[in-house]
mmCIF file of C-alpha atoms in Angstrom:
data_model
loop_
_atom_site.group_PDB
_atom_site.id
_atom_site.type_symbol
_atom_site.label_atom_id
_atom_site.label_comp_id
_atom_site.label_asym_id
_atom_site.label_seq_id
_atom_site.Cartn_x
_atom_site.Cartn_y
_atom_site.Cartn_z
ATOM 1 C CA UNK A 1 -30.392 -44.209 10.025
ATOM 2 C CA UNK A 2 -27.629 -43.984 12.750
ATOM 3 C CA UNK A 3 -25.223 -45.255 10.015
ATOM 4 C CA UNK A 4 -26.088 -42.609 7.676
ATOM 5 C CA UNK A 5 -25.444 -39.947 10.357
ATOM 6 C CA UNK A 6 -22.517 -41.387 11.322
ATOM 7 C CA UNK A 7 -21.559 -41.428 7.454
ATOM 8 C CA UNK A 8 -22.321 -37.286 7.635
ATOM 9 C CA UNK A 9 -19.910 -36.567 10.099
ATOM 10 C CA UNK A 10 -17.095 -38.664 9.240
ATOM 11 C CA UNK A 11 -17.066 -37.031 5.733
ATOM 12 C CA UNK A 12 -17.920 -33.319 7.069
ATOM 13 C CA UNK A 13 -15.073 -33.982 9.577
ATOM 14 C CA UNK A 14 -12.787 -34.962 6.619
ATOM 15 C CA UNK A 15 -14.182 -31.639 4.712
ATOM 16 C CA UNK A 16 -12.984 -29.517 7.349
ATOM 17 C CA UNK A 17 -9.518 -31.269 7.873
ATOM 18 C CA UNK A 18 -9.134 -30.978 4.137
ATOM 19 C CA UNK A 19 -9.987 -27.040 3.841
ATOM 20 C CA UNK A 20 -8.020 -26.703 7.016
ATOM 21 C CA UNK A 21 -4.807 -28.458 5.546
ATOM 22 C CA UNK A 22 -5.156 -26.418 2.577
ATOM 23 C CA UNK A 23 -5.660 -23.059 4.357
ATOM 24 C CA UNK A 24 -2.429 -23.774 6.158
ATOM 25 C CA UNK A 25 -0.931 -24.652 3.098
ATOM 26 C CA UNK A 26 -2.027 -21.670 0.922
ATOM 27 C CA UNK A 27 -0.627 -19.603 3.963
ATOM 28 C CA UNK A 28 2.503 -20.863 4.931
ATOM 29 C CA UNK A 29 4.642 -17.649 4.065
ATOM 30 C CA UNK A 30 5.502 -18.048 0.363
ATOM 31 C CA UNK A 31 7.436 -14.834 -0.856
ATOM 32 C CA UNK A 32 5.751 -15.561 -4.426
ATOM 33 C CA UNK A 33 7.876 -15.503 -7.622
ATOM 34 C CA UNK A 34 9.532 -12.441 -8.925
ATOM 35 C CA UNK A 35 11.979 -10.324 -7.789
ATOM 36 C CA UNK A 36 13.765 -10.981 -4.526
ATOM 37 C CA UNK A 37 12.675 -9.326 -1.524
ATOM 38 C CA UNK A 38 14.089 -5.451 -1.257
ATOM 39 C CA UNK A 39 17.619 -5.241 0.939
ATOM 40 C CA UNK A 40 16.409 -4.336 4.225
ATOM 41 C CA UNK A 41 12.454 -5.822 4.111
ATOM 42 C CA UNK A 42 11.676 -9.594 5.419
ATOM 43 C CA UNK A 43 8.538 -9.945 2.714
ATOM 44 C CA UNK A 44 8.409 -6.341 -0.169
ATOM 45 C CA UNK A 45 9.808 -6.059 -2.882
ATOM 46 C CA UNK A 46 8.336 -3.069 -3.891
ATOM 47 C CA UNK A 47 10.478 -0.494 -1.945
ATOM 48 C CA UNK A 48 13.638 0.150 -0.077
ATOM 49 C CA UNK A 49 15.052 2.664 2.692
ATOM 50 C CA UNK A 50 17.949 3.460 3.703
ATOM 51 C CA UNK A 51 19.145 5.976 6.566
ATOM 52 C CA UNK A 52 22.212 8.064 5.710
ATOM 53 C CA UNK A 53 23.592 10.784 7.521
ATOM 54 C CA UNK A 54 21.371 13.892 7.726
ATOM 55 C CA UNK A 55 18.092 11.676 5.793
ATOM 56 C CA UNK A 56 16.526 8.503 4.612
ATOM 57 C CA UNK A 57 16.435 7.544 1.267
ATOM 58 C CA UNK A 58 13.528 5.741 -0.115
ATOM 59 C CA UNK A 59 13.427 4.268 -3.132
ATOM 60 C CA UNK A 60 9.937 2.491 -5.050
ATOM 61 C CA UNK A 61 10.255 0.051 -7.299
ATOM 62 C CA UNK A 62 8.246 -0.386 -10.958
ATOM 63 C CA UNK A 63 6.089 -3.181 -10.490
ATOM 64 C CA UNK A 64 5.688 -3.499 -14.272
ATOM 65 C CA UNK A 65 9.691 -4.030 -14.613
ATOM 66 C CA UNK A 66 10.698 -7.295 -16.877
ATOM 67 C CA UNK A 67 13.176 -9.127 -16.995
ATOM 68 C CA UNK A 68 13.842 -9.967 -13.465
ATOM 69 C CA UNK A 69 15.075 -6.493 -13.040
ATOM 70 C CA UNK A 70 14.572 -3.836 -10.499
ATOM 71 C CA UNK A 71 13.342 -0.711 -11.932
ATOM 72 C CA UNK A 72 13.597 2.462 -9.513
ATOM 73 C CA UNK A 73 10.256 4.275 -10.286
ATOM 74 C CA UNK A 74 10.667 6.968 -7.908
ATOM 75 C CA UNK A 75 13.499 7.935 -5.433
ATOM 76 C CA UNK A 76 12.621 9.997 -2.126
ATOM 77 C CA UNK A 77 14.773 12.130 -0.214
ATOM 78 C CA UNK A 78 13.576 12.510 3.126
ATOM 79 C CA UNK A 79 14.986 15.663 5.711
ATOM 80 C CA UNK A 80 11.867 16.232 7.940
ATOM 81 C CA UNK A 81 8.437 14.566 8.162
ATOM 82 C CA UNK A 82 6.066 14.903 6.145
ATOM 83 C CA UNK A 83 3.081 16.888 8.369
ATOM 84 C CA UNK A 84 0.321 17.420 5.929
ATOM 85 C CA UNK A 85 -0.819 14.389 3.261
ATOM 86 C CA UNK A 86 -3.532 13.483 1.310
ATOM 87 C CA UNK A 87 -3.946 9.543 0.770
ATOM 88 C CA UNK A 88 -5.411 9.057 -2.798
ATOM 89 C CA UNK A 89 -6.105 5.444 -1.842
ATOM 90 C CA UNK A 90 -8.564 4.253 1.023
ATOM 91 C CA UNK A 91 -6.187 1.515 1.382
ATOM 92 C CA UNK A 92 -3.974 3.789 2.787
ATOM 93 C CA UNK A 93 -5.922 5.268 5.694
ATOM 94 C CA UNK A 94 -5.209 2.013 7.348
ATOM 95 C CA UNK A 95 -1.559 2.132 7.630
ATOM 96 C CA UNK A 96 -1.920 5.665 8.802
ATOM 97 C CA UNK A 97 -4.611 4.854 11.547
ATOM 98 C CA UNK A 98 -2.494 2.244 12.761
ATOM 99 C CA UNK A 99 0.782 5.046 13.050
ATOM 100 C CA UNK A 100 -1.242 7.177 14.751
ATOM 101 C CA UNK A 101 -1.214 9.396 12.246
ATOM 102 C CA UNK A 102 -4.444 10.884 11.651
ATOM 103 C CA UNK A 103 -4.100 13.620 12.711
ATOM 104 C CA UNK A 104 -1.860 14.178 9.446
ATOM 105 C CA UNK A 105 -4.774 13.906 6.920
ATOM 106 C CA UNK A 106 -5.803 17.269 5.400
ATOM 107 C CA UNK A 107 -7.490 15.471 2.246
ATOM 108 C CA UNK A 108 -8.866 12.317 0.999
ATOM 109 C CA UNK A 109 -10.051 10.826 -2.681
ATOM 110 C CA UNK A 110 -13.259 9.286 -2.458
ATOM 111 C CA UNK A 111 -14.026 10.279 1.307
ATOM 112 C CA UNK A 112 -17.161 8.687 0.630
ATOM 113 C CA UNK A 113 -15.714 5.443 0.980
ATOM 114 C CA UNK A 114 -13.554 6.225 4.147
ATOM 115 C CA UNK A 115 -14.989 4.153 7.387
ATOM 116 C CA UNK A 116 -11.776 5.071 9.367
ATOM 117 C CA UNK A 117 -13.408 8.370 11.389
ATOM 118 C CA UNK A 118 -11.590 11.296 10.048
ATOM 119 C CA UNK A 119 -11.852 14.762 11.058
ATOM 120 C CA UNK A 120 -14.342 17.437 9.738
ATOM 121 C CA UNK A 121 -11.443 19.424 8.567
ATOM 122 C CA UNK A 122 -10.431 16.358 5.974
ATOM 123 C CA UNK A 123 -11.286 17.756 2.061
ATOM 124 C CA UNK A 124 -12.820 15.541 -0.039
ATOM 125 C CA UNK A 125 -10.209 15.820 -3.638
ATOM 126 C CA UNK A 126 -12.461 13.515 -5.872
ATOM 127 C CA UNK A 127 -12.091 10.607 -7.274
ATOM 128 C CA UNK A 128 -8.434 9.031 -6.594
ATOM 129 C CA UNK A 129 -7.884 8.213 -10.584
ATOM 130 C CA UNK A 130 -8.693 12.434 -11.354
ATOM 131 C CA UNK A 131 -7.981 13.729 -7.662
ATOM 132 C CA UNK A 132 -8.782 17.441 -7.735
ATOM 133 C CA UNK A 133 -5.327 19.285 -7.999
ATOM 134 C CA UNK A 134 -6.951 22.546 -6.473
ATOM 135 C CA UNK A 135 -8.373 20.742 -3.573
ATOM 136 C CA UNK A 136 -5.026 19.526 -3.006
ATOM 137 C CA UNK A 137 -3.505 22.683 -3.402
ATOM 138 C CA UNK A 138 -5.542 24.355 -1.712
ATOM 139 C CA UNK A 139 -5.255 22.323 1.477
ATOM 140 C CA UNK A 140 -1.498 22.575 1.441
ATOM 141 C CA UNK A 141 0.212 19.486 1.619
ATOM 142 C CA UNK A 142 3.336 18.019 1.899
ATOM 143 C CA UNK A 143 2.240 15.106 0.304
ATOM 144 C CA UNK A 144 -0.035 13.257 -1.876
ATOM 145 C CA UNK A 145 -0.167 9.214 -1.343
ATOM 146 C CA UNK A 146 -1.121 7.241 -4.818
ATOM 147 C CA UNK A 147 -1.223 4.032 -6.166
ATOM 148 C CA UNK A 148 -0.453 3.683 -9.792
ATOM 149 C CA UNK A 149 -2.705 2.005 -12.006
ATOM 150 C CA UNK A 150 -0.671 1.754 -15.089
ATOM 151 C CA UNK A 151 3.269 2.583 -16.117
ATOM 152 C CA UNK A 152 1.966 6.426 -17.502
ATOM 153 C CA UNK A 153 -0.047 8.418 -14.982
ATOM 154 C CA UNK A 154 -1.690 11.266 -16.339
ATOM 155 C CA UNK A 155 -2.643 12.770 -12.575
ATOM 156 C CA UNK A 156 0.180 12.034 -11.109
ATOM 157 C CA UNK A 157 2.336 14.297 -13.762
ATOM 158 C CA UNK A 158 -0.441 17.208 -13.746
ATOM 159 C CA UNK A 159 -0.089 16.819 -9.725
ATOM 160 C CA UNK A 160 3.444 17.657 -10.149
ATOM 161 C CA UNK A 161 3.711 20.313 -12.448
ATOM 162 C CA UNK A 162 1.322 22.090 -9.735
ATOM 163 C CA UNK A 163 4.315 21.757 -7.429
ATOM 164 C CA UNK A 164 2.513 18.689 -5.397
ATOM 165 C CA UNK A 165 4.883 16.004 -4.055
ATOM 166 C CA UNK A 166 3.878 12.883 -4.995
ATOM 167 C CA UNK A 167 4.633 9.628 -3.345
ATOM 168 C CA UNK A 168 3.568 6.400 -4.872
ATOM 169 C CA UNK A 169 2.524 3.301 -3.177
ATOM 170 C CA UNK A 170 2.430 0.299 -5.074
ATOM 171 C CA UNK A 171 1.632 -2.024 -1.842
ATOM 172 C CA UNK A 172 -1.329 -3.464 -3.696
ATOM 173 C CA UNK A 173 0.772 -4.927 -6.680
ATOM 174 C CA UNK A 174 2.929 -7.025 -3.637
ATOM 175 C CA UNK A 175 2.172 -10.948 -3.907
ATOM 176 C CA UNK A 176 1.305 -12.307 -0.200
ATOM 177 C CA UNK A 177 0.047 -10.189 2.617
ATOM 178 C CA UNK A 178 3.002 -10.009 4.951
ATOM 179 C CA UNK A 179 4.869 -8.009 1.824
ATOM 180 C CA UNK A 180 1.315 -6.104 1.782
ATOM 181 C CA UNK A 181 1.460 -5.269 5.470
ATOM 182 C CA UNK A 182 5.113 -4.509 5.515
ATOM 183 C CA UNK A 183 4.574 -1.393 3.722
ATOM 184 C CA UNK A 184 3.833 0.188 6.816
ATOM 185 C CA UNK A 185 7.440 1.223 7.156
ATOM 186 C CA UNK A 186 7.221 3.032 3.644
ATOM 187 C CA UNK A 187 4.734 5.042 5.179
ATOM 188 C CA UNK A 188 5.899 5.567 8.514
#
């Protein structure tokens, strides 16, 4: 009986050395495969800035580009900040929360699923793949954060023929985490 237990342990000790040792493994900071990382990021390759004189330039990245290739999907001149946005992706109520930027959200897709406390004042503009344009417009913003789903983006072009900027995030199309997280310069 005490041989058996002692059996027990030894191999549930092993089991957790082995799912440790792979954990650390599976973690260890690969870049994944792909394109290199952007000039001026340690992990994305999804995006690049760069300050010039009188603004930054940002430019995203098509994360459908073949090839090996960089594709510039959209290029973003920047003069003053942007004051007054509206985050089609929950995602992306996270890297604004941690910028202390809030305060900055005028609307939201899918407020419904927004646990980050927001304030009263935030309009709800539907669901984030048909965000309502006239709740967008309406509110006034600078901005509107998206993630693109697919190369062609239906809301995205009938966003900007109602004069709404639109910025796209592709953070969730980077490979590892750290090139995840690292997006928080984008939107800063």
């Amino acid at each position: 009986m005490v041989a058996n237990m002692i059996s027990r342990v030894v191999r549930s000790k092993w089991l957790i050395v082995t799912v440790c040792t792979l954990t650390l493994v599976a973690c260890r900071g690969s870049r994944g495969e792909g394109l290199p990382v952007a000039e001026g990021n340690s992990y994305a390759t999804g995006f690049r800035i760069e300050q010039q004189d009188s603004l930054t330039l940002v430019e995203v990245y098509s994360p459908w580009a073949t090839g090996g290739k960089r594709e510039v999907m959209a290029t973003y001149r920047i003069t003053q900040p942007i004051r007054r946005i509206a985050p089609a992706s929950c995602t992306h109520i996270g890297f604004l929360s941690a910028l202390g930027e809030l305060g900055s959200v005028v609307a939201v897709c899918n407020r419904s699923l927004v646990y980050t406390p927001l304030a009263d004042s935030v309009a709800d503009a539907g669901d984030s793949m048909t965000p309502n344009v006239e709740t967008l417009v309406r509110q006034k913003v600078d901005a509107v954060m998206v993630s693109t789903y697919a190369q062609g983006d239906g809301a995205s072009e009938l966003m900007k023929k109602m004069g709404l900027r639109v910025i796209y995030n592709n953070e969730w199309m980077e490979t590892t985490p750290l090139a995840r997280a690292e997006w928080i310069r984008f939107v800063a």
